[in-house]
mmCIF file of C-alpha atoms and ligand atoms in Angstrom:
data_model
loop_
_atom_site.group_PDB
_atom_site.id
_atom_site.type_symbol
_atom_site.label_atom_id
_atom_site.label_comp_id
_atom_site.label_asym_id
_atom_site.label_seq_id
_atom_site.Cartn_x
_atom_site.Cartn_y
_atom_site.Cartn_z
ATOM 1 C CA UNK A 1 124.301 117.248 79.718
ATOM 2 C CA UNK A 2 123.280 114.278 77.597
ATOM 3 C CA UNK A 3 120.219 112.362 78.747
ATOM 4 C CA UNK A 4 121.230 108.698 79.070
ATOM 5 C CA UNK A 5 117.997 107.247 80.457
ATOM 6 C CA UNK A 6 114.600 108.395 81.650
ATOM 7 C CA UNK A 7 112.706 106.280 84.163
ATOM 8 C CA UNK A 8 109.362 106.791 85.922
ATOM 9 C CA UNK A 9 110.760 109.026 88.671
ATOM 10 C CA UNK A 10 114.266 110.018 87.527
ATOM 11 C CA UNK A 11 116.351 111.187 84.608
ATOM 12 C CA UNK A 12 119.977 110.106 84.308
ATOM 13 C CA UNK A 13 122.487 112.333 82.493
ATOM 14 C CA UNK A 14 126.146 111.830 81.739
ATOM 15 C CA UNK A 15 128.604 113.987 83.698
ATOM 16 C CA UNK A 16 132.048 115.397 82.955
ATOM 17 C CA UNK A 17 133.575 112.239 84.486
ATOM 18 C CA UNK A 18 133.069 108.987 82.599
ATOM 19 C CA UNK A 19 132.547 106.964 85.796
ATOM 20 C CA UNK A 20 129.873 109.292 87.198
ATOM 21 C CA UNK A 21 126.312 110.332 86.279
ATOM 22 C CA UNK A 22 123.922 113.108 87.258
ATOM 23 C CA UNK A 23 120.547 111.945 88.562
ATOM 24 C CA UNK A 24 117.558 114.280 88.480
ATOM 25 C CA UNK A 25 114.524 113.536 90.656
ATOM 26 C CA UNK A 26 111.335 114.253 88.673
ATOM 27 C CA UNK A 27 107.983 115.491 89.964
ATOM 28 C CA UNK A 28 106.185 112.522 88.374
ATOM 29 C CA UNK A 29 104.293 110.128 90.606
ATOM 30 C CA UNK A 30 103.316 106.690 89.319
ATOM 31 C CA UNK A 31 101.649 103.637 90.799
ATOM 32 C CA UNK A 32 100.422 100.241 89.641
ATOM 33 C CA UNK A 33 103.303 99.814 87.178
ATOM 34 C CA UNK A 34 102.633 103.209 85.579
ATOM 35 C CA UNK A 35 98.847 102.811 85.197
ATOM 36 C CA UNK A 36 98.264 105.759 87.575
ATOM 37 C CA UNK A 37 100.402 108.768 86.741
ATOM 38 C CA UNK A 38 100.511 112.441 87.761
ATOM 39 C CA UNK A 39 102.958 115.292 87.961
ATOM 40 C CA UNK A 40 103.030 116.651 91.525
ATOM 41 C CA UNK A 41 104.728 119.989 91.984
ATOM 42 C CA UNK A 42 107.671 119.768 94.396
ATOM 43 C CA UNK A 43 107.799 115.965 94.700
ATOM 44 C CA UNK A 44 111.262 115.647 93.129
ATOM 45 C CA UNK A 45 112.739 118.177 95.591
ATOM 46 C CA UNK A 46 111.102 116.469 98.548
ATOM 47 C CA UNK A 47 112.302 112.982 97.598
ATOM 48 C CA UNK A 48 115.838 114.249 97.120
ATOM 49 C CA UNK A 49 115.671 115.741 100.644
ATOM 50 C CA UNK A 50 114.632 112.367 102.091
ATOM 51 C CA UNK A 51 117.285 110.537 100.083
ATOM 52 C CA UNK A 52 119.954 112.936 101.295
ATOM 53 C CA UNK A 53 118.830 112.532 104.897
ATOM 54 C CA UNK A 54 118.725 108.720 104.810
ATOM 55 C CA UNK A 55 121.854 108.232 102.707
ATOM 56 C CA UNK A 56 123.828 110.615 104.988
ATOM 57 C CA UNK A 57 122.560 108.663 107.999
ATOM 58 C CA UNK A 58 123.592 105.359 106.399
ATOM 59 C CA UNK A 59 127.002 106.741 105.334
ATOM 60 C CA UNK A 60 127.618 107.771 108.939
ATOM 61 C CA UNK A 61 127.080 104.092 109.866
ATOM 62 C CA UNK A 62 129.488 102.840 107.188
ATOM 63 C CA UNK A 63 126.967 101.887 104.469
ATOM 64 C CA UNK A 64 128.392 102.909 101.106
ATOM 65 C CA UNK A 65 126.119 104.242 98.385
ATOM 66 C CA UNK A 66 126.506 105.468 94.830
ATOM 67 C CA UNK A 67 126.140 109.125 95.906
ATOM 68 C CA UNK A 68 129.190 111.324 95.238
ATOM 69 C CA UNK A 69 127.576 114.665 96.138
ATOM 70 C CA UNK A 70 124.256 116.481 96.226
ATOM 71 C CA UNK A 71 124.275 119.211 93.586
ATOM 72 C CA UNK A 72 121.071 121.216 93.941
ATOM 73 C CA UNK A 73 117.447 120.796 95.012
ATOM 74 C CA UNK A 74 116.635 118.081 92.475
ATOM 75 C CA UNK A 75 119.955 116.573 91.380
ATOM 76 C CA UNK A 76 122.776 114.492 92.762
ATOM 77 C CA UNK A 77 126.023 113.175 91.326
ATOM 78 C CA UNK A 78 126.494 109.424 91.612
ATOM 79 C CA UNK A 79 129.035 106.775 90.699
ATOM 80 C CA UNK A 80 128.011 104.888 87.590
ATOM 81 C CA UNK A 81 126.933 101.431 88.704
ATOM 82 C CA UNK A 82 125.565 98.347 86.981
ATOM 83 C CA UNK A 83 122.297 97.949 88.823
ATOM 84 C CA UNK A 84 121.460 94.346 89.741
ATOM 85 C CA UNK A 85 118.143 93.534 88.055
ATOM 86 C CA UNK A 86 116.765 92.597 91.464
ATOM 87 C CA UNK A 87 114.663 94.646 93.850
ATOM 88 C CA UNK A 88 115.104 93.759 97.482
ATOM 89 C CA UNK A 89 112.092 94.339 99.728
ATOM 90 C CA UNK A 90 112.483 94.281 103.512
ATOM 91 C CA UNK A 91 109.297 93.948 105.536
ATOM 92 C CA UNK A 92 108.946 94.644 109.249
ATOM 93 C CA UNK A 93 105.136 94.632 109.159
ATOM 94 C CA UNK A 94 102.663 93.206 106.654
ATOM 95 C CA UNK A 95 101.240 95.649 104.111
ATOM 96 C CA UNK A 96 100.744 95.922 100.363
ATOM 97 C CA UNK A 97 101.459 92.993 98.090
ATOM 98 C CA UNK A 98 102.327 90.475 100.846
ATOM 99 C CA UNK A 99 98.752 90.809 102.171
ATOM 100 C CA UNK A 100 97.245 90.412 98.689
ATOM 101 C CA UNK A 101 99.517 87.521 97.673
ATOM 102 C CA UNK A 102 99.630 85.429 100.847
ATOM 103 C CA UNK A 103 96.724 86.706 102.943
ATOM 104 C CA UNK A 104 98.764 88.145 105.840
ATOM 105 C CA UNK A 105 96.700 90.513 107.939
ATOM 106 C CA UNK A 106 97.798 94.129 107.482
ATOM 107 C CA UNK A 107 99.957 95.266 110.401
ATOM 108 C CA UNK A 108 101.237 91.807 111.503
ATOM 109 C CA UNK A 109 104.856 92.118 112.667
ATOM 110 C CA UNK A 110 107.563 90.086 110.939
ATOM 111 C CA UNK A 111 110.298 89.288 113.432
ATOM 112 C CA UNK A 112 112.954 88.757 112.180
ATOM 113 C CA UNK A 113 112.194 90.975 109.183
ATOM 114 C CA UNK A 114 111.152 89.294 105.956
ATOM 115 C CA UNK A 115 113.344 89.799 102.882
ATOM 116 C CA UNK A 116 111.895 89.257 99.412
ATOM 117 C CA UNK A 117 113.463 89.502 95.978
ATOM 118 C CA UNK A 118 111.666 90.747 92.878
ATOM 119 C CA UNK A 119 112.807 90.775 89.280
ATOM 120 C CA UNK A 120 113.304 94.356 88.118
ATOM 121 C CA UNK A 121 111.368 94.130 84.865
ATOM 122 C CA UNK A 122 108.375 96.382 84.218
ATOM 123 C CA UNK A 123 107.295 94.370 81.167
ATOM 124 C CA UNK A 124 106.828 91.298 83.411
ATOM 125 C CA UNK A 125 105.305 93.364 86.258
ATOM 126 C CA UNK A 126 108.347 92.939 88.599
ATOM 127 C CA UNK A 127 107.512 89.331 89.620
ATOM 128 C CA UNK A 128 108.564 87.738 92.928
ATOM 129 C CA UNK A 129 111.753 85.654 92.636
ATOM 130 C CA UNK A 130 112.448 82.407 94.473
ATOM 131 C CA UNK A 131 116.063 81.606 95.299
ATOM 132 C CA UNK A 132 115.798 78.596 92.966
ATOM 133 C CA UNK A 133 114.851 80.874 90.046
ATOM 134 C CA UNK A 134 118.192 82.601 90.468
ATOM 135 C CA UNK A 135 120.095 79.416 89.600
ATOM 136 C CA UNK A 136 118.693 79.621 86.071
ATOM 137 C CA UNK A 137 118.983 83.384 85.611
ATOM 138 C CA UNK A 138 122.217 85.234 85.310
ATOM 139 C CA UNK A 139 121.157 88.073 87.617
ATOM 140 C CA UNK A 140 123.619 88.060 90.500
ATOM 141 C CA UNK A 141 126.459 85.954 91.930
ATOM 142 C CA UNK A 142 125.610 84.012 95.092
ATOM 143 C CA UNK A 143 128.151 85.917 97.224
ATOM 144 C CA UNK A 144 126.881 89.270 95.936
ATOM 145 C CA UNK A 145 123.325 88.302 96.868
ATOM 146 C CA UNK A 146 124.460 87.318 100.358
ATOM 147 C CA UNK A 147 126.217 90.675 100.680
ATOM 148 C CA UNK A 148 123.226 92.785 99.612
ATOM 149 C CA UNK A 149 120.855 90.828 101.854
ATOM 150 C CA UNK A 150 123.179 91.464 104.817
ATOM 151 C CA UNK A 151 123.456 95.151 103.884
ATOM 152 C CA UNK A 152 119.660 95.405 103.662
ATOM 153 C CA UNK A 153 119.281 94.073 107.211
ATOM 154 C CA UNK A 154 121.987 96.410 108.543
ATOM 155 C CA UNK A 155 120.182 99.283 106.815
ATOM 156 C CA UNK A 156 116.972 98.107 108.472
ATOM 157 C CA UNK A 157 118.487 98.354 111.967
ATOM 158 C CA UNK A 158 119.858 101.846 111.285
ATOM 159 C CA UNK A 159 116.622 103.180 109.790
ATOM 160 C CA UNK A 160 114.420 101.671 112.515
ATOM 161 C CA UNK A 161 116.556 103.164 115.287
ATOM 162 C CA UNK A 162 116.288 106.619 113.734
ATOM 163 C CA UNK A 163 112.608 106.476 112.777
ATOM 164 C CA UNK A 164 111.318 104.828 115.936
ATOM 165 C CA UNK A 165 112.840 107.591 118.071
ATOM 166 C CA UNK A 166 110.833 110.087 116.008
ATOM 167 C CA UNK A 167 107.530 108.279 116.272
ATOM 168 C CA UNK A 168 107.530 106.625 112.853
ATOM 169 C CA UNK A 169 107.124 102.913 112.109
ATOM 170 C CA UNK A 170 109.174 101.591 109.208
ATOM 171 C CA UNK A 171 106.775 99.090 107.662
ATOM 172 C CA UNK A 172 108.620 98.023 104.514
ATOM 173 C CA UNK A 173 110.854 99.359 101.765
ATOM 174 C CA UNK A 174 112.549 98.513 98.504
ATOM 175 C CA UNK A 175 116.293 98.789 97.920
ATOM 176 C CA UNK A 176 118.421 98.570 94.809
ATOM 177 C CA UNK A 177 122.134 97.875 94.678
ATOM 178 C CA UNK A 178 124.683 98.123 91.892
ATOM 179 C CA UNK A 179 128.291 97.282 91.138
ATOM 180 C CA UNK A 180 130.724 100.138 90.499
ATOM 181 C CA UNK A 181 133.466 99.904 87.900
ATOM 182 C CA UNK A 182 135.967 98.870 90.604
ATOM 183 C CA UNK A 183 133.698 95.956 91.603
ATOM 184 C CA UNK A 184 132.439 97.500 94.834
ATOM 185 C CA UNK A 185 128.762 96.886 95.619
ATOM 186 C CA UNK A 186 126.947 100.113 96.456
ATOM 187 C CA UNK A 187 123.470 101.013 97.629
ATOM 188 C CA UNK A 188 121.801 102.871 94.746
ATOM 189 C CA UNK A 189 118.501 104.485 93.722
ATOM 190 C CA UNK A 190 116.786 106.411 96.544
ATOM 191 C CA UNK A 191 115.230 106.081 99.992
ATOM 192 C CA UNK A 192 112.060 108.123 100.231
ATOM 193 C CA UNK A 193 108.329 107.667 100.899
ATOM 194 C CA UNK A 194 108.083 106.605 97.241
ATOM 195 C CA UNK A 195 109.812 103.316 98.016
ATOM 196 C CA UNK A 196 109.133 102.891 101.743
ATOM 197 C CA UNK A 197 106.018 102.562 103.862
ATOM 198 C CA UNK A 198 106.035 104.811 106.917
ATOM 199 C CA UNK A 199 103.225 104.766 109.499
ATOM 200 C CA UNK A 200 102.650 107.159 112.353
ATOM 201 C CA UNK A 201 103.710 105.000 115.348
ATOM 202 C CA UNK A 202 100.858 103.146 117.009
ATOM 203 C CA UNK A 203 98.569 103.672 114.005
ATOM 204 C CA UNK A 204 98.440 102.591 110.379
ATOM 205 C CA UNK A 205 98.324 106.173 109.150
ATOM 206 C CA UNK A 206 100.440 106.325 105.996
ATOM 207 C CA UNK A 207 102.967 109.054 105.316
ATOM 208 C CA UNK A 208 104.153 107.483 102.054
ATOM 209 C CA UNK A 209 103.077 106.623 98.528
ATOM 210 C CA UNK A 210 100.044 104.658 99.764
ATOM 211 C CA UNK A 211 98.438 108.106 100.188
ATOM 212 C CA UNK A 212 98.650 108.379 96.388
ATOM 213 C CA UNK A 213 98.089 104.688 95.535
ATOM 214 C CA UNK A 214 94.919 104.560 97.633
ATOM 215 C CA UNK A 215 93.715 108.157 97.030
ATOM 216 C CA UNK A 216 93.925 108.885 100.772
ATOM 217 C CA UNK A 217 94.922 112.537 100.489
ATOM 218 C CA UNK A 218 97.528 114.906 99.152
ATOM 219 C CA UNK A 219 100.901 113.195 98.611
ATOM 220 C CA UNK A 220 103.017 116.352 98.748
ATOM 221 C CA UNK A 221 101.296 117.391 101.996
ATOM 222 C CA UNK A 222 101.864 113.971 103.605
ATOM 223 C CA UNK A 223 105.507 113.858 102.521
ATOM 224 C CA UNK A 224 105.882 117.422 103.859
ATOM 225 C CA UNK A 225 104.471 116.322 107.206
ATOM 226 C CA UNK A 226 107.006 113.501 107.384
ATOM 227 C CA UNK A 227 109.817 115.954 106.587
ATOM 228 C CA UNK A 228 108.679 118.027 109.570
ATOM 229 C CA UNK A 229 108.406 115.009 111.898
ATOM 230 C CA UNK A 230 111.942 113.928 110.970
ATOM 231 C CA UNK A 231 113.218 117.506 111.339
ATOM 232 C CA UNK A 232 114.563 117.586 107.775
HETATM 233 N N1 UDP B 301 108.231 99.179 96.136
HETATM 234 C C1 UDP B 301 108.907 100.057 95.312
HETATM 235 N N2 UDP B 301 108.925 99.816 93.973
HETATM 236 C C2 UDP B 301 108.314 98.732 93.416
HETATM 237 C C3 UDP B 301 107.610 97.862 94.269
HETATM 238 C C4 UDP B 301 107.582 98.107 95.623
HETATM 239 O O1 UDP B 301 109.503 101.027 95.767
HETATM 240 O O2 UDP B 301 108.393 98.565 92.183
HETATM 241 C C5 UDP B 301 108.213 99.444 97.593
HETATM 242 C C6 UDP B 301 106.840 99.887 98.081
HETATM 243 O O3 UDP B 301 106.747 101.295 98.117
HETATM 244 C C7 UDP B 301 106.792 99.314 99.481
HETATM 245 C C8 UDP B 301 107.647 98.049 99.393
HETATM 246 O O4 UDP B 301 108.485 98.229 98.252
HETATM 247 O O5 UDP B 301 107.378 100.198 100.412
HETATM 248 C C9 UDP B 301 106.849 96.789 99.268
HETATM 249 O O6 UDP B 301 105.962 96.926 98.178
HETATM 250 P P1 UDP B 301 104.874 95.779 97.879
HETATM 251 O O7 UDP B 301 105.587 94.521 97.468
HETATM 252 O O8 UDP B 301 103.965 95.681 99.025
HETATM 253 O O9 UDP B 301 104.148 96.263 96.580
HETATM 254 P P2 UDP B 301 103.059 97.410 96.342
HETATM 255 O O10 UDP B 301 102.082 97.368 97.448
HETATM 256 O O11 UDP B 301 103.857 98.661 96.278
HETATM 257 O O12 UDP B 301 102.483 97.018 95.021
#
């Protein structure tokens, strides 16, 4: 397999079909735009398990993703997509950057959920995008943006229903979408505690990457606990 791209948490290889790629989940953990970095044994496997669980759940509700099949403990086969250079963050409760940027008190509920867009560009530190910025940047067509925002809110309803019944609060999460060669817009990347905030219901106890960002404990242990709670 030829390595096409290596990111902070994944490696992308070509596959035997020109319209598909193999994605390997790495054990690397990073935070603060790569300033904090570690290799944590078993993290890749665990995040693939979460991604499989959530993507299967979303597929069963009609949300299409780039996943073609899950191959082994750390790899999946996906349709090749052109990823929109936009990260979509959905927030049900205030935490993280929204508290630092705008002074919201941690734990405040956003109803309806807040949707934010960030430019996917590490060299610029993934800045927040206003809708008016988009008029001057050739990042996404207006109708495609409307579609992914709607998908993100549908995904929110599906995830909340599942997580709430298991005693987990979905605080916020980041999604990425891409366009396949046939023009279809697909959910891409992953859904795991690396790109979501999950709190034990009724508390602000994190079972997500904040454990690592804020040195609150052992990431692999916390992710393992969430696997157990969700029955994965
Ligand atoms: N997030 C992510 N990748 C990023 C930035 C954010 O997966 O590059 C996720 C993050 O894990 C959280 C949500 O998006 O679940 C909102 O993150 P926030 O804007 O609060 O930034 P952070 O606190 O992670 O700096």
